[in-house]
Coordinates of C-alpha atoms and ligand atoms in Angstrom, one line a residue:
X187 CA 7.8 1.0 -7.5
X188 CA 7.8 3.0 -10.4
X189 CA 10.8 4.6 -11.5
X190 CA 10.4 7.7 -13.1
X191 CA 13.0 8.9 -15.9
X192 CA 12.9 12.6 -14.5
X193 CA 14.7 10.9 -11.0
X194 CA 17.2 13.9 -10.2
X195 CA 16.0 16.5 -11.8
X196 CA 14.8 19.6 -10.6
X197 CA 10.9 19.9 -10.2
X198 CA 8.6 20.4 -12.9
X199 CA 10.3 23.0 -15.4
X200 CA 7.6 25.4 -15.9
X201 CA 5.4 24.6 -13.5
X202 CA 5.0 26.8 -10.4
X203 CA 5.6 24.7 -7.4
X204 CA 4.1 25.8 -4.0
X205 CA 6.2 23.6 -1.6
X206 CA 4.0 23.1 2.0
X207 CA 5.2 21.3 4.8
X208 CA 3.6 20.7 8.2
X209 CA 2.7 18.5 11.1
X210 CA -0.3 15.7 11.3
X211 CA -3.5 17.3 11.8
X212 CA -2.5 21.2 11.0
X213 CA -4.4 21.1 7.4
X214 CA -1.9 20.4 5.2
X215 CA -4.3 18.1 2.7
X216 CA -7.9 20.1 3.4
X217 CA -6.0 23.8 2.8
X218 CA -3.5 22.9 -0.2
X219 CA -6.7 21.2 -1.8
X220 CA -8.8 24.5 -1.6
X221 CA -5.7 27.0 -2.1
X222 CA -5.1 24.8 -5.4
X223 CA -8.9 25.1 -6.7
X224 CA -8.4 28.6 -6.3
X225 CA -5.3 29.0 -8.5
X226 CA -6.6 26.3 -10.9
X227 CA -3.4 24.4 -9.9
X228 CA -2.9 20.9 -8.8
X229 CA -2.5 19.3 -5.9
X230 CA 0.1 16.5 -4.7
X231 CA -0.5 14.8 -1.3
X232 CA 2.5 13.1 -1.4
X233 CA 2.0 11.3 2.3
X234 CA -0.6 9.3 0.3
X235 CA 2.0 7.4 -1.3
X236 CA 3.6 6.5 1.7
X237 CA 0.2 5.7 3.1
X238 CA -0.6 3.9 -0.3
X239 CA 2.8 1.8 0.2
X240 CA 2.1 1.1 4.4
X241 CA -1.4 -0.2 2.7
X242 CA 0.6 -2.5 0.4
X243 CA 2.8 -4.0 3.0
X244 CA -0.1 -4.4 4.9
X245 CA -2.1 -6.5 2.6
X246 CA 1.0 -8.7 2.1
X247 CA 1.2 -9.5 5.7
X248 CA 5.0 -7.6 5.7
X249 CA 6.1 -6.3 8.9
X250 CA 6.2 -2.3 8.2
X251 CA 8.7 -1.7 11.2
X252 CA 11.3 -4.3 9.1
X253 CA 13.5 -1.8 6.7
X254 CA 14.6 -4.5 4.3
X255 CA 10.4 -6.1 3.5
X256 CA 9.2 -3.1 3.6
X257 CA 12.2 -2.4 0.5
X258 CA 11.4 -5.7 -0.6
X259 CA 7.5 -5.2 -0.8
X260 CA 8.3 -1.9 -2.8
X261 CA 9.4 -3.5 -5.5
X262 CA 5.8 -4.9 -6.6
X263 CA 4.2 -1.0 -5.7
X264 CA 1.8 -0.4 -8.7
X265 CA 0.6 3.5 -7.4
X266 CA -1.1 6.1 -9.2
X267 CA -2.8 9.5 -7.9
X268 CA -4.8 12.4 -9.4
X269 CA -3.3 15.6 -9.2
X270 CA -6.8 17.7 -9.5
X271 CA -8.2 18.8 -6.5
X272 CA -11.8 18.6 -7.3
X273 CA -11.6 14.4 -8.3
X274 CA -8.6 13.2 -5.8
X275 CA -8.2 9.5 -5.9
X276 CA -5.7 7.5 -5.1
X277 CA -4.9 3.7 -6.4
X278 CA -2.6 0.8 -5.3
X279 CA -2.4 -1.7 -8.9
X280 CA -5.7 -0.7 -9.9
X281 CA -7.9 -0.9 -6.4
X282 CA -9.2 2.5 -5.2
X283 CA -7.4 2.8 -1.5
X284 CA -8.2 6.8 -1.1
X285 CA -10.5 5.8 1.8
X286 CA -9.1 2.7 3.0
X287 CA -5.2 4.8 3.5
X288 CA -7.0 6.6 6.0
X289 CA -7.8 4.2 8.3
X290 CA -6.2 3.9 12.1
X291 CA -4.1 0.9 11.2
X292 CA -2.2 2.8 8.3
X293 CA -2.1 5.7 10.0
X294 CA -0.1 3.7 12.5
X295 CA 2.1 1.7 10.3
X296 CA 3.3 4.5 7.9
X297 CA 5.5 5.9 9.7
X298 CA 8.0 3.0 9.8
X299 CA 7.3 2.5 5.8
X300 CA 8.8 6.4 5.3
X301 CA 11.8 5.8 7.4
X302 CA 13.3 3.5 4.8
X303 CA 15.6 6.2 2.8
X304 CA 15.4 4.2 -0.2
X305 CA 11.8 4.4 -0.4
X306 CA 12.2 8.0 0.4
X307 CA 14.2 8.3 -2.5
X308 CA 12.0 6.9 -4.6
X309 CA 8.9 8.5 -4.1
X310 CA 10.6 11.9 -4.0
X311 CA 11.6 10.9 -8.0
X312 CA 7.8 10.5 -8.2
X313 CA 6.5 13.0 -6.6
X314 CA 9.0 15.4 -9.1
X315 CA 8.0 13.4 -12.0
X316 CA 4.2 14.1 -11.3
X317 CA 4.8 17.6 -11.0
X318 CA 6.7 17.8 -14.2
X319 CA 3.8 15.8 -16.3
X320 CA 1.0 17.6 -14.1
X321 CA -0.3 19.5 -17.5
X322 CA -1.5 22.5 -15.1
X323 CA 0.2 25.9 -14.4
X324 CA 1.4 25.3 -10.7
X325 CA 1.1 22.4 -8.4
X326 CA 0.5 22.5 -4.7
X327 CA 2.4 20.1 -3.7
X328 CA 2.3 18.9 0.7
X329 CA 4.1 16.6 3.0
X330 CA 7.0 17.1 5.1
X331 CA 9.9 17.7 3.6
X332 CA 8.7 19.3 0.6
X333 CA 10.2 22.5 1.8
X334 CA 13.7 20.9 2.4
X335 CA 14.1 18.0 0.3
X336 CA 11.6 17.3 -2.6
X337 CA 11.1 20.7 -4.2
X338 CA 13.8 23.3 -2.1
X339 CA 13.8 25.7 -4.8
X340 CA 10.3 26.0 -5.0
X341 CA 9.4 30.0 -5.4
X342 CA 7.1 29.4 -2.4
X343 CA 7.8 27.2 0.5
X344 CA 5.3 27.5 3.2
X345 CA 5.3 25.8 7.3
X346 CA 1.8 24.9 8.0
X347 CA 1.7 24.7 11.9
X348 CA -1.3 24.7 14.7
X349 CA -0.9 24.1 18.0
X350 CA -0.5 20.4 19.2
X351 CA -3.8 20.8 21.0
X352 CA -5.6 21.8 18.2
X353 CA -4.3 19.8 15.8
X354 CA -5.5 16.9 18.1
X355 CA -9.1 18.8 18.6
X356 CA -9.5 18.9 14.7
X357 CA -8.3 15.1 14.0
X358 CA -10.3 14.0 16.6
X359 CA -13.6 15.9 15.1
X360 CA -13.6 13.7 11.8
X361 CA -13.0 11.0 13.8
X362 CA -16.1 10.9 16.1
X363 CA -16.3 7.1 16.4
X364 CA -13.2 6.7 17.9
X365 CA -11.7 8.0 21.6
X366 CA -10.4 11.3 21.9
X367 CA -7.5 11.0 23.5
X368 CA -6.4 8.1 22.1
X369 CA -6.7 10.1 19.0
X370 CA -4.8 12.7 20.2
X371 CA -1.7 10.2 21.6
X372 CA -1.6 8.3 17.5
X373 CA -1.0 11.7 16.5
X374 CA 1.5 12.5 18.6
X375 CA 3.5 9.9 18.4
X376 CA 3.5 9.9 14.3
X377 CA 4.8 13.5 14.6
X378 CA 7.3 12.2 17.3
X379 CA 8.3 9.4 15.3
X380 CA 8.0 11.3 11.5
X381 CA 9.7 14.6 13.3
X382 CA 12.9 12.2 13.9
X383 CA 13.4 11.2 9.9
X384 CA 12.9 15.0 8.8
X385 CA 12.0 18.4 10.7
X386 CA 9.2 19.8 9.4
X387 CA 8.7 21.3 13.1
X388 CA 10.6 24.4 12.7
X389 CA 10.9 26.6 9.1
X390 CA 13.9 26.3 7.3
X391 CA 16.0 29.4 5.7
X392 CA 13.4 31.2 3.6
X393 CA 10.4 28.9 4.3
X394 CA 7.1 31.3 5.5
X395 CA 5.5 29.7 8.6
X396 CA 1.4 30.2 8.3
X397 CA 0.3 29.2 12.0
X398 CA -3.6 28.2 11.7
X399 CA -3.9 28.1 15.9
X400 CA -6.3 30.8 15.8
X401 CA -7.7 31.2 12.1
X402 CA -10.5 29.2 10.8
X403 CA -10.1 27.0 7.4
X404 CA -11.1 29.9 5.1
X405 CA -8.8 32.6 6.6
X406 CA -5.9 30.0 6.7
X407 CA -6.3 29.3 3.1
X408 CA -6.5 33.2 2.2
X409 CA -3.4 33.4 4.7
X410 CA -1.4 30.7 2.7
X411 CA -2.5 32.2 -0.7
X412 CA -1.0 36.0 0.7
X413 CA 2.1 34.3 1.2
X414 CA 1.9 32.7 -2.5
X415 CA 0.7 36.1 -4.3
X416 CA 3.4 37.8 -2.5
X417 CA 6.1 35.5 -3.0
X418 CA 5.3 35.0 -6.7
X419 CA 4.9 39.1 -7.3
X420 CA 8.9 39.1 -5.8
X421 CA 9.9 36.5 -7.8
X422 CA 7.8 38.4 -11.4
X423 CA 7.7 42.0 -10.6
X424 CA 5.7 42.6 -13.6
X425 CA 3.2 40.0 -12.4
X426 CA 3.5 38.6 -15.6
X427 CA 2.6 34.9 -14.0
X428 CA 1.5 35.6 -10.6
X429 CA -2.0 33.8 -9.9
X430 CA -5.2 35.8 -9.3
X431 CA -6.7 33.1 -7.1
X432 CA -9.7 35.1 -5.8
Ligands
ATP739 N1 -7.7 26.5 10.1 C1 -8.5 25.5 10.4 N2 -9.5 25.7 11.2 C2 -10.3 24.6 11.5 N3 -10.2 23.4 11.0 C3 -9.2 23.2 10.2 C4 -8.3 24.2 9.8 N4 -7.4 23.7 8.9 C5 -7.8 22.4 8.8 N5 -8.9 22.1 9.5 C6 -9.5 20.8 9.6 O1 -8.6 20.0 10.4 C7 -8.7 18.6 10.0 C8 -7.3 18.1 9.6 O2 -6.8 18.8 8.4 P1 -6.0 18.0 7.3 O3 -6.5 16.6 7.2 O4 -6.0 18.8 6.1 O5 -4.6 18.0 8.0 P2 -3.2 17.3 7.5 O6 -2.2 18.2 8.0 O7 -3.3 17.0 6.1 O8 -3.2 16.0 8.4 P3 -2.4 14.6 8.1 O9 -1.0 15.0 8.0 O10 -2.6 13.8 9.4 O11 -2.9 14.0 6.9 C9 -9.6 18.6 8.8 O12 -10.9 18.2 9.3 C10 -9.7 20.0 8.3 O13 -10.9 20.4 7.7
LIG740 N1 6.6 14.3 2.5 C1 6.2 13.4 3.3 C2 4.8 13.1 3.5 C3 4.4 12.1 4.3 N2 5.4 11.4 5.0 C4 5.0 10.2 5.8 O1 3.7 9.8 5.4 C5 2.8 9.8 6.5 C6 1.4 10.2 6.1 O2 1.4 11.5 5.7 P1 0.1 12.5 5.9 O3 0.5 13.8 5.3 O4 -1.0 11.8 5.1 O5 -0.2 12.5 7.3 C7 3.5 10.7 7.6 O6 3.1 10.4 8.9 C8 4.9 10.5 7.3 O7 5.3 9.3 7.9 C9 6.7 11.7 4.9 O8 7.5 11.0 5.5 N3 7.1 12.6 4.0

């Protein structure tokens, strides 16, 4: 896996970072994507790289629940991702793996890729060297402990949450070919099994909770960009860098 110089610093010096945490299924990728087009930031799905690595494993026949292959296997992780929401692409040593990351079978096996806390370290130095070399104002950046861990000092951290129920109800819309419920249960049990590495169930000190359960997509992205315009007036009073965003 790459390892980028900037490992340990703080995030991106200059660039505004919107920090967004948030269960499976509660909109993290679909809002941050459009809430980023609208400030003309960038966007970082950073559970893509665990997806990306749980896609590498899988390829190489590595057992994805076994801590020290799945290390192993990280070694010889060639990963790259575009920051701009309007061309989002994601690649594993050259192959395009945005779609194939998605599937059922990664979905199931990434959670025992992001247990590993060296991996976790390793894609957090990533994820703050992206932000750092993004080349755009801000950068949306989503996951799970973004709020707590990657970026904490972000000038706006934001809980995305929905209600369990819905959450399943959306998933299970894109995924018409496949069984409801057993829709519903794979995503319960990767919050059940993610929720026991890091909480990103309840808000920590200073993080803004933005519950969708009863807003549609467009008022949930103009609910998360109030929090941002708000929080980034406090933090410039003069609104010398807040974002317009309309
Ligand atoms: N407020 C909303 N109202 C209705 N549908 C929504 C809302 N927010 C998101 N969606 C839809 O819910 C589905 C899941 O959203 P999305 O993939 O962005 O979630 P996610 O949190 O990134 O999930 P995961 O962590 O599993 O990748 C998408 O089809 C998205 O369009
Ligand atoms: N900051 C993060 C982001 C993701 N993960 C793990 O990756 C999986 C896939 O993430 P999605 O956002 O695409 O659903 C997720 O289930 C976690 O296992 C993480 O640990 N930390």
């Amino acid at each position: 896996m790459t390892d980028p110089s900037t490992s340990g610093q703080p995030t991106g010096a200059g660039t505004v970072v919107v920090a967004l945490d948030g269960p499976a299924g509660s909109g993290k990728s679909s809002v941050s994507k459009q809430v980023a087009r609208r400030l003309g930031y960038g966007y970082l799905d950073t559970g893509a790289a665990y997806r990306a690595l749980a896609w590498h494993a899988l390829e190489r026949g590595i057992d994805t629940s076994d801590a020290a292959s799945v290390l192993d296997v990280s070694g010889d992780f060639d990963y790259a991702i575009s920051l701009d929401p309007d061309s989002y692409w994601v690649r594993v040593g050259g192959v395009d793996v945005t779609d194939a990351i998605r599937e059922p079978r990664v979905s199931d096996a990434v959670s025992g890729v992001a247990r590993v806390p060296a991996v976790r370290q390793s894609v957090n130095a990533l994820f703050r060297a992206l932000v750092a070399h993004s080349g755009r104002p801000g950068v949306v950046v989503e996951g799970r402990d973004i709020t707590t861990v990657v970026a904490p000092d972000a000038p706006v951290r934001i809980l995305l949450t929905a209600a369990p129920e819905v959450r399943a109800a959306r998933r299970s819309a894109e995924l018409t070919t496949q069984d409801a419920a057993a829709v519903a249960a794979a995503l319960h049990r990767r919050d059940a099994s993610d929720s026991s590495v890091v909480d990103f169930l309840t808000a920590a000190p200073g993080v803004e909770v933005v519950d969708s359960t009863d807003l549609d997509f467009d008022q949930t992205v103009d609910a998360v960009l109030g929090v941002i315009r708000s929080a980034l007036s406090a933090s410039d009073p003069l609104q010398t860098g807040a974002p317009d965003g309309r």
